[in-house]
C-alpha positions as protocol buffer text, in pm:
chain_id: "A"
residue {
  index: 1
  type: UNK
  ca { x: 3196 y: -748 z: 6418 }
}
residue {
  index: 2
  type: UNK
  ca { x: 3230 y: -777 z: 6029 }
}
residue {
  index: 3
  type: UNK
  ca { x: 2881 y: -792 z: 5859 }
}
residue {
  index: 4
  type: UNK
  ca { x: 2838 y: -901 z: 5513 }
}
residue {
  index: 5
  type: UNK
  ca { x: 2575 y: -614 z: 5369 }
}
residue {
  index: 6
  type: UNK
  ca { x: 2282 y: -774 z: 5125 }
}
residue {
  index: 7
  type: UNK
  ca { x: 2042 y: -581 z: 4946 }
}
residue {
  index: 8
  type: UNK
  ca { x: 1806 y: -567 z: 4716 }
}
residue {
  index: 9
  type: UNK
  ca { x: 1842 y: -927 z: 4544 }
}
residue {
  index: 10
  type: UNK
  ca { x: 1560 y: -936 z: 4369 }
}
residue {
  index: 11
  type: UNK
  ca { x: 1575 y: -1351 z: 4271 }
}
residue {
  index: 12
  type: UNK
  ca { x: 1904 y: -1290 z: 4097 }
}
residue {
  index: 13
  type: UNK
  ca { x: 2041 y: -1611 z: 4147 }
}
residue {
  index: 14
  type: UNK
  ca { x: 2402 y: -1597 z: 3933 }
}
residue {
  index: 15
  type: UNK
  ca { x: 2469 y: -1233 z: 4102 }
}
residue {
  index: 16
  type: UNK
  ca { x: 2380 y: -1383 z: 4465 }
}
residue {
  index: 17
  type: UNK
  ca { x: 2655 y: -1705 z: 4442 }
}
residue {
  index: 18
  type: UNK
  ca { x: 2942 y: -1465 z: 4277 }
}
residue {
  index: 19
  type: UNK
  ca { x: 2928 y: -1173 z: 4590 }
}
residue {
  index: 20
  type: UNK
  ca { x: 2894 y: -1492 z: 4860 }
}
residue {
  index: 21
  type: UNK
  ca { x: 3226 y: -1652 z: 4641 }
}
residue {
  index: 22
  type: UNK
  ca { x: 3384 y: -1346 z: 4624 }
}
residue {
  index: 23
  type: UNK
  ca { x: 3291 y: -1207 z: 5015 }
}
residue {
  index: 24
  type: UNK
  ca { x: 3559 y: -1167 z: 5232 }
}
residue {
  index: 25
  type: UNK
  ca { x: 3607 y: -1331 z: 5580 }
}
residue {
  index: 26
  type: UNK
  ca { x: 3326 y: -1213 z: 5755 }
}
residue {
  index: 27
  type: UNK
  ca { x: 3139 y: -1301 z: 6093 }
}
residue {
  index: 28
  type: UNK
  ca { x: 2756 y: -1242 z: 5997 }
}
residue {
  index: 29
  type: UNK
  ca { x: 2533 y: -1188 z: 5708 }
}
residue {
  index: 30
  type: UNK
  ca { x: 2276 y: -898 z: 5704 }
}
residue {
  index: 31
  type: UNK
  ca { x: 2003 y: -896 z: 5451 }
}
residue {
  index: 32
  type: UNK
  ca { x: 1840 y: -541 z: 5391 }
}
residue {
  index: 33
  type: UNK
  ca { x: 1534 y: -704 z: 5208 }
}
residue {
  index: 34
  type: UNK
  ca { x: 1405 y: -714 z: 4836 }
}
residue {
  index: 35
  type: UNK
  ca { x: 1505 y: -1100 z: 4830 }
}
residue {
  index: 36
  type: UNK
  ca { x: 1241 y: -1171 z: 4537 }
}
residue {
  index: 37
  type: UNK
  ca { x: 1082 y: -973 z: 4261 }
}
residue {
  index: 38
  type: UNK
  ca { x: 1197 y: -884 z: 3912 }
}
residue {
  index: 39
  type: UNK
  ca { x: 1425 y: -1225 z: 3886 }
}
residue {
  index: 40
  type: UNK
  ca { x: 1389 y: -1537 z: 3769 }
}
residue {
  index: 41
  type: UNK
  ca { x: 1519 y: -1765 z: 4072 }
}
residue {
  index: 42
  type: UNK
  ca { x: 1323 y: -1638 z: 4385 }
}
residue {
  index: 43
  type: UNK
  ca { x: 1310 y: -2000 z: 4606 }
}
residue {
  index: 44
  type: UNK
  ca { x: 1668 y: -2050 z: 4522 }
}
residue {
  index: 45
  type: UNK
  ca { x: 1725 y: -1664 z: 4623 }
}
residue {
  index: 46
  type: UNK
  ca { x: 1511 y: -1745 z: 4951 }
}
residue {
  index: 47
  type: UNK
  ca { x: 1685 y: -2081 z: 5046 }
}
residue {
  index: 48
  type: UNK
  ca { x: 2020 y: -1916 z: 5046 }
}
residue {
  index: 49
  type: UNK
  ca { x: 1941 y: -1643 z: 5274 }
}
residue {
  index: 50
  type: UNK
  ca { x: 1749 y: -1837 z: 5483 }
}
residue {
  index: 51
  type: UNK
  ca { x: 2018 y: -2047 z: 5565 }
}
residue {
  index: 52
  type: UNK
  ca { x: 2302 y: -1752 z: 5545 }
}
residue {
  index: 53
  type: UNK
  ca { x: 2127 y: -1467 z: 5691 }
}
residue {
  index: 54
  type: UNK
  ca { x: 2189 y: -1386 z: 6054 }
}
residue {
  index: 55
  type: UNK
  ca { x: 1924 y: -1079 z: 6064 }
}
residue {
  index: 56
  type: UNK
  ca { x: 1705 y: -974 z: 5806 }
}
residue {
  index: 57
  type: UNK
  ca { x: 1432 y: -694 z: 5747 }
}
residue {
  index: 58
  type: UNK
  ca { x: 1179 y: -744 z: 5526 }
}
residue {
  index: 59
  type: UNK
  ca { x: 1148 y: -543 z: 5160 }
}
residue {
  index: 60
  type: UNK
  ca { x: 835 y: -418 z: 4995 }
}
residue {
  index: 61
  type: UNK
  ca { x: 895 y: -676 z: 4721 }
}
residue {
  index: 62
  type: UNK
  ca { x: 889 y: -969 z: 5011 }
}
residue {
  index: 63
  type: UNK
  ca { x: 579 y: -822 z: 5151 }
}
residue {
  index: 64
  type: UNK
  ca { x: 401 y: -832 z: 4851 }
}
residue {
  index: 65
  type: UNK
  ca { x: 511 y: -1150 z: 4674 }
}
residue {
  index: 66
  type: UNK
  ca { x: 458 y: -1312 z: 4998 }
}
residue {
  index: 67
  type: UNK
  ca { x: 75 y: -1176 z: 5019 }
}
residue {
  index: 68
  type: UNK
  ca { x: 92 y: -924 z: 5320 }
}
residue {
  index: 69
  type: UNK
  ca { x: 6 y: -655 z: 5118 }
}
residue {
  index: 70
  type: UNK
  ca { x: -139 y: -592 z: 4782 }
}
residue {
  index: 71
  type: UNK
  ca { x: 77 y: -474 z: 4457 }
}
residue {
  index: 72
  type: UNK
  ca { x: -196 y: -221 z: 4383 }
}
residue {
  index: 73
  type: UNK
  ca { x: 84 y: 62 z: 4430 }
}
residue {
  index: 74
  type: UNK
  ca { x: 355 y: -100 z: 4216 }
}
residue {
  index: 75
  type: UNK
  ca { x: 370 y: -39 z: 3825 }
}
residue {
  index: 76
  type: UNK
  ca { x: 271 y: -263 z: 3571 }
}
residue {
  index: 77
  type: UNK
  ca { x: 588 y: -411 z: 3471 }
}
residue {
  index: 78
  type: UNK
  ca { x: 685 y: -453 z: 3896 }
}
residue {
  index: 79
  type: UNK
  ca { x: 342 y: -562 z: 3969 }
}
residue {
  index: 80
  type: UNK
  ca { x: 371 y: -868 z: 3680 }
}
residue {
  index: 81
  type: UNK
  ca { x: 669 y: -1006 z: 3822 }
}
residue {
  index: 82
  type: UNK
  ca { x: 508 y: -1011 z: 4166 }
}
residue {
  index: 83
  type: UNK
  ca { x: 261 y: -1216 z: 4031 }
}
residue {
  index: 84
  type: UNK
  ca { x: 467 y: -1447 z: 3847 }
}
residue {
  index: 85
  type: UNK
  ca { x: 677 y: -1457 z: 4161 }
}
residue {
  index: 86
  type: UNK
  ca { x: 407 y: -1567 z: 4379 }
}
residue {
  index: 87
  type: UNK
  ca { x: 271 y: -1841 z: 4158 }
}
residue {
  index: 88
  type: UNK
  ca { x: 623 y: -1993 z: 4134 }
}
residue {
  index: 89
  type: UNK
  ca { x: 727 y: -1883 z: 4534 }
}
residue {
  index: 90
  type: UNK
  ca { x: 685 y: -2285 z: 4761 }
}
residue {
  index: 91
  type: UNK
  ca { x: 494 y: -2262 z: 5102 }
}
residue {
  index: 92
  type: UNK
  ca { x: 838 y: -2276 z: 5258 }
}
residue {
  index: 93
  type: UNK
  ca { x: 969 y: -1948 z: 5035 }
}
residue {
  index: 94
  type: UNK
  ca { x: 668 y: -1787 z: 5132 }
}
residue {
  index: 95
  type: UNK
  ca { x: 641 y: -1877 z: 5515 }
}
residue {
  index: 96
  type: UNK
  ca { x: 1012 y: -1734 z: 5544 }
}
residue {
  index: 97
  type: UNK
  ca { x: 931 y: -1422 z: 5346 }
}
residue {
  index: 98
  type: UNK
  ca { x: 656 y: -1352 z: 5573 }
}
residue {
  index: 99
  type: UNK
  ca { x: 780 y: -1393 z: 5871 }
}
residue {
  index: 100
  type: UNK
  ca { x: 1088 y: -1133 z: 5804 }
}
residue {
  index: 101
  type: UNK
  ca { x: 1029 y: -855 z: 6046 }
}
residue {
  index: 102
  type: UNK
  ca { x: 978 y: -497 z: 5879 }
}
residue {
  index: 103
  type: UNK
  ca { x: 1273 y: -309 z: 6054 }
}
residue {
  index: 104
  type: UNK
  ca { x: 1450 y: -127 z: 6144 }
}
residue {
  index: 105
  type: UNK
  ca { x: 1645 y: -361 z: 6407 }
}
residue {
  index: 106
  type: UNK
  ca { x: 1986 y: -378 z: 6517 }
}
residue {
  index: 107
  type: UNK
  ca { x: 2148 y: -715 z: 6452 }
}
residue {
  index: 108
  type: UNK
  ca { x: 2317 y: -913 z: 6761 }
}
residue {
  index: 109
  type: UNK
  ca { x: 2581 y: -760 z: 6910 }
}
residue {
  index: 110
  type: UNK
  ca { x: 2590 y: -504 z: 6684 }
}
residue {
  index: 111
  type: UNK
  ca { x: 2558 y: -75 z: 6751 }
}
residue {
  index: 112
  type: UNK
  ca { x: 2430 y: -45 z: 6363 }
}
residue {
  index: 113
  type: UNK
  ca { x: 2086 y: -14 z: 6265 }
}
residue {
  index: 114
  type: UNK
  ca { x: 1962 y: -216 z: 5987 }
}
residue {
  index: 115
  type: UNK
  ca { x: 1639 y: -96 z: 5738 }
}
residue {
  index: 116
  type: UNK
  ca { x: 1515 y: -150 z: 5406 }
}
residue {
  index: 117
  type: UNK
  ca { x: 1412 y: 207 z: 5303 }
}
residue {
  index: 118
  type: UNK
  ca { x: 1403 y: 489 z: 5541 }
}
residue {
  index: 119
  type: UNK
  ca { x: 1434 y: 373 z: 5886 }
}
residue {
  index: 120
  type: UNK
  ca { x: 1114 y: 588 z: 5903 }
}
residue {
  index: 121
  type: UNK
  ca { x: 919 y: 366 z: 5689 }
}
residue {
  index: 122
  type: UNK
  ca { x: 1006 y: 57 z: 5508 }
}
residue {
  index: 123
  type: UNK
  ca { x: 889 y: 193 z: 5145 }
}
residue {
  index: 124
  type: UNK
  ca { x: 1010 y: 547 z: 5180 }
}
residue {
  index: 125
  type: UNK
  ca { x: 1336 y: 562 z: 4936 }
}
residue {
  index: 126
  type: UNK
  ca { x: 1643 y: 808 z: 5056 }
}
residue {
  index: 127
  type: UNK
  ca { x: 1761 y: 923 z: 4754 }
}
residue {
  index: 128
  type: UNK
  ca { x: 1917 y: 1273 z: 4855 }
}
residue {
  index: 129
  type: UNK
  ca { x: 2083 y: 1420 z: 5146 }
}
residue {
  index: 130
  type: UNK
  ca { x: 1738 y: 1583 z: 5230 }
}
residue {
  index: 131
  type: UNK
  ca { x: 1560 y: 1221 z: 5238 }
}
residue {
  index: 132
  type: UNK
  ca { x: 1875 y: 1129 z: 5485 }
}
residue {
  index: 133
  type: UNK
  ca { x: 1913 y: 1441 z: 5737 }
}
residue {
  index: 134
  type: UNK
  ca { x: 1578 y: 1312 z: 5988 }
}
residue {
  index: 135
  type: UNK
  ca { x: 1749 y: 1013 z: 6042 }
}
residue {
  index: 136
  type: UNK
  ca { x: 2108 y: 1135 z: 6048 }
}
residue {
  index: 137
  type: UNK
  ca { x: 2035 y: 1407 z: 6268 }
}
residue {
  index: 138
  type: UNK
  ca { x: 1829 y: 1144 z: 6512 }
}
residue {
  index: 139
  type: UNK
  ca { x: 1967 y: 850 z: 6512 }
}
residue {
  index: 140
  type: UNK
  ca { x: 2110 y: 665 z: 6818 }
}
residue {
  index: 141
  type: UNK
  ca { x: 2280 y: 448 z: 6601 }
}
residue {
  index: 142
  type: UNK
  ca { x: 2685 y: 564 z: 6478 }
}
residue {
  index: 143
  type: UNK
  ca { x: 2586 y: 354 z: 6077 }
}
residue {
  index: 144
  type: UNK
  ca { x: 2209 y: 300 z: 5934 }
}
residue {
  index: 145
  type: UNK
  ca { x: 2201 y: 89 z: 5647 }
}
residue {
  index: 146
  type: UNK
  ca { x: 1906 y: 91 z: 5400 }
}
residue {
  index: 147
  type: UNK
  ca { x: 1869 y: -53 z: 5040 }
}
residue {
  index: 148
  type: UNK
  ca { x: 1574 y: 14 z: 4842 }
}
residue {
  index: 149
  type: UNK
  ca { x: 1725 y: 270 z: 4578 }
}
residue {
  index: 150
  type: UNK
  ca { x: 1986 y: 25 z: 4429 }
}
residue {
  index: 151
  type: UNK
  ca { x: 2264 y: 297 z: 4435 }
}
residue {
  index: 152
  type: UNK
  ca { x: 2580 y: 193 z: 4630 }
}
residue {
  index: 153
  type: UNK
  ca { x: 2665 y: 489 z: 4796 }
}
residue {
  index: 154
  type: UNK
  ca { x: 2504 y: 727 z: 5122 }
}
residue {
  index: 155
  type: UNK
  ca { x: 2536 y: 1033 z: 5326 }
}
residue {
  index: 156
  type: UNK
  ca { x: 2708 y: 1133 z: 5640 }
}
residue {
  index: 157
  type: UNK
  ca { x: 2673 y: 1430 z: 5870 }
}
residue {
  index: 158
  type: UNK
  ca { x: 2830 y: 1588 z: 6194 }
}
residue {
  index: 159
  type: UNK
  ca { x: 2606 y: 1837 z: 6341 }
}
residue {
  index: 160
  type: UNK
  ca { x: 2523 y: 2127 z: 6091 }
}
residue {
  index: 161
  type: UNK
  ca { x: 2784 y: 2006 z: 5801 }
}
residue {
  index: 162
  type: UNK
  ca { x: 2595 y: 1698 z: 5578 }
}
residue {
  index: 163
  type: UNK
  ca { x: 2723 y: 1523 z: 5261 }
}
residue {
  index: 164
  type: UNK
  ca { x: 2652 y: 1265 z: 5039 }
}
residue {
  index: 165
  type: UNK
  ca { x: 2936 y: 993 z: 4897 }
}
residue {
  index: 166
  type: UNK
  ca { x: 2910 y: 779 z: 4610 }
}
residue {
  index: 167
  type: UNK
  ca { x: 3231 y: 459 z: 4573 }
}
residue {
  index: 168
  type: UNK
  ca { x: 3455 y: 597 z: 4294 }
}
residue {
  index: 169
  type: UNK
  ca { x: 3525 y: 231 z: 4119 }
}
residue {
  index: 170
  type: UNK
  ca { x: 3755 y: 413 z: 3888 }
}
residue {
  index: 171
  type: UNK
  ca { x: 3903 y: 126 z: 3565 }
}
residue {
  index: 172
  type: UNK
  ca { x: 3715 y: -99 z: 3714 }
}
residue {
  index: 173
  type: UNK
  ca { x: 3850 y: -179 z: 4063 }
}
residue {
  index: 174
  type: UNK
  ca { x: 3601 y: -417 z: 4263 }
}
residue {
  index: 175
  type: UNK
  ca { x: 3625 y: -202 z: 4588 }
}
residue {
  index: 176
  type: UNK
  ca { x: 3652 y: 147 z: 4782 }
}
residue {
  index: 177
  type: UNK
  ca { x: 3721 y: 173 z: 5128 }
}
residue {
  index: 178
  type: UNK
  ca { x: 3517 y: 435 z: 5367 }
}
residue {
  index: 179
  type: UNK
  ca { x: 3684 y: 541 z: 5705 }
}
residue {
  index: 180
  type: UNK
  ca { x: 3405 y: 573 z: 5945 }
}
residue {
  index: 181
  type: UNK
  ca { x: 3502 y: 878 z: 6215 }
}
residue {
  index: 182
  type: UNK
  ca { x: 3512 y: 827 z: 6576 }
}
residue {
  index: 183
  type: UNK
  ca { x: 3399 y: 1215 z: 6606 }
}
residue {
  index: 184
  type: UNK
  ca { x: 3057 y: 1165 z: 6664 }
}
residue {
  index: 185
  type: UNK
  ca { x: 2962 y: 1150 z: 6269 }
}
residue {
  index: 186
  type: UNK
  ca { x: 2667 y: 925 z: 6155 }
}
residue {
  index: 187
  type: UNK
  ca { x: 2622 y: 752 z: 5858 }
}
residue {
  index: 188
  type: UNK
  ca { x: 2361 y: 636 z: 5612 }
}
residue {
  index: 189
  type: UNK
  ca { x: 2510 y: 368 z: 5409 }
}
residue {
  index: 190
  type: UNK
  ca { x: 2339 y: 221 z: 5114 }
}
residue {
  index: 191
  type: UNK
  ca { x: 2524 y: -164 z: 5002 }
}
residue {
  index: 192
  type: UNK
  ca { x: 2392 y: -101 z: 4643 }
}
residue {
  index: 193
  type: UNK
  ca { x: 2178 y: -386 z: 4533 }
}
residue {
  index: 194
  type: UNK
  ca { x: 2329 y: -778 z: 4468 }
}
residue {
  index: 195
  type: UNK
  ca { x: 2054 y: -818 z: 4187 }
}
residue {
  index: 196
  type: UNK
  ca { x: 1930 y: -537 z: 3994 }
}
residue {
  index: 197
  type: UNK
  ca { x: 2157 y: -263 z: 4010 }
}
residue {
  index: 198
  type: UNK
  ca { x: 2080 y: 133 z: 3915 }
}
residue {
  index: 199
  type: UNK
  ca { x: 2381 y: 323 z: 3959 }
}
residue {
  index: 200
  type: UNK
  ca { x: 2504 y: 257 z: 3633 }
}
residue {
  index: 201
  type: UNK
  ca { x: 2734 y: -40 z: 3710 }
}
residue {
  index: 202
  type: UNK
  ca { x: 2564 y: -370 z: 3612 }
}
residue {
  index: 203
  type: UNK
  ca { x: 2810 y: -581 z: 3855 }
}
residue {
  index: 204
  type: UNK
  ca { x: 2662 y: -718 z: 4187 }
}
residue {
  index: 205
  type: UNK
  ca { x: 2676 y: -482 z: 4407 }
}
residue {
  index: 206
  type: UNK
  ca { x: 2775 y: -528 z: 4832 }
}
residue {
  index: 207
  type: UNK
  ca { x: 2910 y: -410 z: 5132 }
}
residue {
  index: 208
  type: UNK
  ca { x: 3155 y: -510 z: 5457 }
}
residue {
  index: 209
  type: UNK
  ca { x: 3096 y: -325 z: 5786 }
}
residue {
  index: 210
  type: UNK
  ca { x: 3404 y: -382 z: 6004 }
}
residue {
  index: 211
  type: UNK
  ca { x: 3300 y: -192 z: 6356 }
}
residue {
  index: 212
  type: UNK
  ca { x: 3648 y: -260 z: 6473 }
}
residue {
  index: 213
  type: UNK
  ca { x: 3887 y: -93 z: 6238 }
}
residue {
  index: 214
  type: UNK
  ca { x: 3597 y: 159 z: 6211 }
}
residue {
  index: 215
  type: UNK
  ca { x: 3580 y: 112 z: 5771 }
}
residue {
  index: 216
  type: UNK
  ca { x: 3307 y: -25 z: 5542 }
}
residue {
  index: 217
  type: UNK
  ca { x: 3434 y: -110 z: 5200 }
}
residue {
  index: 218
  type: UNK
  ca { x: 3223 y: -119 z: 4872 }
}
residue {
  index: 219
  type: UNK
  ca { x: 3240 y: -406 z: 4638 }
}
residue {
  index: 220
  type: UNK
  ca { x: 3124 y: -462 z: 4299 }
}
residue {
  index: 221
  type: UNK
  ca { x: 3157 y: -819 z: 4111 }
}
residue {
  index: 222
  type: UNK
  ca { x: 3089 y: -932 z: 3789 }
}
residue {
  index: 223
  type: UNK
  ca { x: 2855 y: -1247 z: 3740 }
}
residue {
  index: 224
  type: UNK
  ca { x: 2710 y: -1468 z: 3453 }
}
residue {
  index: 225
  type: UNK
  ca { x: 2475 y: -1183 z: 3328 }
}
residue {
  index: 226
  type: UNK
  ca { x: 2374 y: -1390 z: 3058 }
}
residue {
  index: 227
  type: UNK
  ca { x: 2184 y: -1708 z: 3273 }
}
residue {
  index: 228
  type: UNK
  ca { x: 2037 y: -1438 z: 3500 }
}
residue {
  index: 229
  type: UNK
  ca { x: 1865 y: -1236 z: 3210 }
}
residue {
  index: 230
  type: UNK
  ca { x: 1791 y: -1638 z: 3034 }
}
residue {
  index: 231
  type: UNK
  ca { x: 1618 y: -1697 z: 3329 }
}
residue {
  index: 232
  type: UNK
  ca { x: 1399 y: -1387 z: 3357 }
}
residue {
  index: 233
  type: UNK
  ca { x: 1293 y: -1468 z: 2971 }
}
residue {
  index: 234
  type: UNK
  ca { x: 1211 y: -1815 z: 3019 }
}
residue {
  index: 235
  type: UNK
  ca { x: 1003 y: -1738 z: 3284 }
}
residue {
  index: 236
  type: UNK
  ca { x: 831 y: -1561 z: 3037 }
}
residue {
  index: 237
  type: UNK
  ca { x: 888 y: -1190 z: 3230 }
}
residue {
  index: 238
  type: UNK
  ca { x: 854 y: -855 z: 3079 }
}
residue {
  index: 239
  type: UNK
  ca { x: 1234 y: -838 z: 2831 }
}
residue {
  index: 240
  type: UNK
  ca { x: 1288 y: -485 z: 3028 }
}
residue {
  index: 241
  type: UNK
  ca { x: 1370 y: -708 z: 3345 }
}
residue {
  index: 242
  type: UNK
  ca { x: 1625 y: -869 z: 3169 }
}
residue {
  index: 243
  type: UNK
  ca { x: 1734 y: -591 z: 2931 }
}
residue {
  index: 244
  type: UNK
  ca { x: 1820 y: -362 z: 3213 }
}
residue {
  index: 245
  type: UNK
  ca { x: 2019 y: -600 z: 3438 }
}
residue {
  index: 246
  type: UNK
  ca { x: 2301 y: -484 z: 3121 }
}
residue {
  index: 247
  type: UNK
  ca { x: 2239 y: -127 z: 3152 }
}
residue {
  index: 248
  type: UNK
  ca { x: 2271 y: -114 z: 3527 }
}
residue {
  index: 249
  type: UNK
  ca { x: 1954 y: 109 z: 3528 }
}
């Protein structure tokens, strides 16, 4: 199996189309949630993975843009595009985005584990090795990818000895290669986000998981920055939502 890893999307349109042109061969698509929010092109964001996704888990920007939960909790800026969002979102959008299960769930014929945030709760970010070490030390599952943070990057651990990793895109290069151990090691493996980056690195931001030749490979990929922050300001959005797509923050 080689899975295409999604994240965090959040209606970025231009960054979506350059990591699916740039993807290598793969056999499936997984989508980590966070489709919508923040950006200005949610339906177009939705009809792609709709019709590219083979499993998907639901993000707590999906929930609430589609109306299964409230934005209460969300800031003002957050909460303002979720209400943009679900004045612009069609029935269709909407209808999809709701019926995303919340994860976690292990894709056909896969042994991964797929989540938004922790696979302990869907809105519960792992940010540190300490967020990571219930799951890592729990976990049936050899790789459990999560999103949520918007930093490419994760933890591994083999019984008492636990690390966190972060890709080293030194000059530039698009990718950086992981070997995944055969020694009984699990992983937490964050994609990095497609839309909305925070890791310092404004280019879209993926993942391949190849559970043959035991590697998962980071990729980053520049897009037309420009149209996606034009379309966040014509939408009339808060300027930070398009200001920071730049800053990768």
């Amino acid at each position: 199996m080689r899975a295409l890893i999604l994240s965090d999307i959040h209606g970025n349109l231009e960054a979506l189309e350059a990591v699916l042109a740039a993807a290598p061969p793969h056999d499936a698509v997984w989508n980590l949630g966070d489709v919508v929010g923040y950006g200005g092109s949610p339906n177009e964001c939705v009809a792609v993975m709709r019709d590219r996704s083979d499993a998907s888990v639901r993000g707590n920007h999906d929930k609430v843009c589609s109306g299964v939960m409230p934005a209460t909790h969300f800031n003002p800026t957050a909460r303002q595009a979720v209400e943009w969002t679900m004045g612009v979102l069609t029935t269709e959008s909407r209808t999809w985005l709701e019926a995303m299960p919340q994860g976690p769930l292990s894709p056909p014929g896969s042994s991964s584990l797929i989540s938004h945030g922790s696979p302990a709760g869907e809105d519960i970010y792992v940010l540190n090795i300490r967020d990571a070490w219930g799951t890592l030390q729990a976990s049936e599952h050899r790789v459990t990818l999560f999103g949520h943070t918007h930093v490419q990057g994760g933890f591994h651990a083999l019984g008492s000895q636990w690390l966190g990793f972060q890709p080293a895109h030194r000059n530039g290069s698009s990718k950086w290669i992981l070997p995944l151990n055969t020694d009984g090691t699990r992983y937490m493996v964050n994609p990095g986000s497609v839309g909305q980056p925070r890791d310092g690195d404004w280019r879209a931001a993926f993942a391949l998981l190849d559970e043959e030749s035991n590697e998962l490979t980071f990729y980053r990929e520049p897009y037309d920055l420009a149209r996606a922050q034009g379309r966040i300001l014509m939408a009339g959005l808060p300027e930070r939502l398009a200001l920071r797509l730049r800053e990768g923050r």
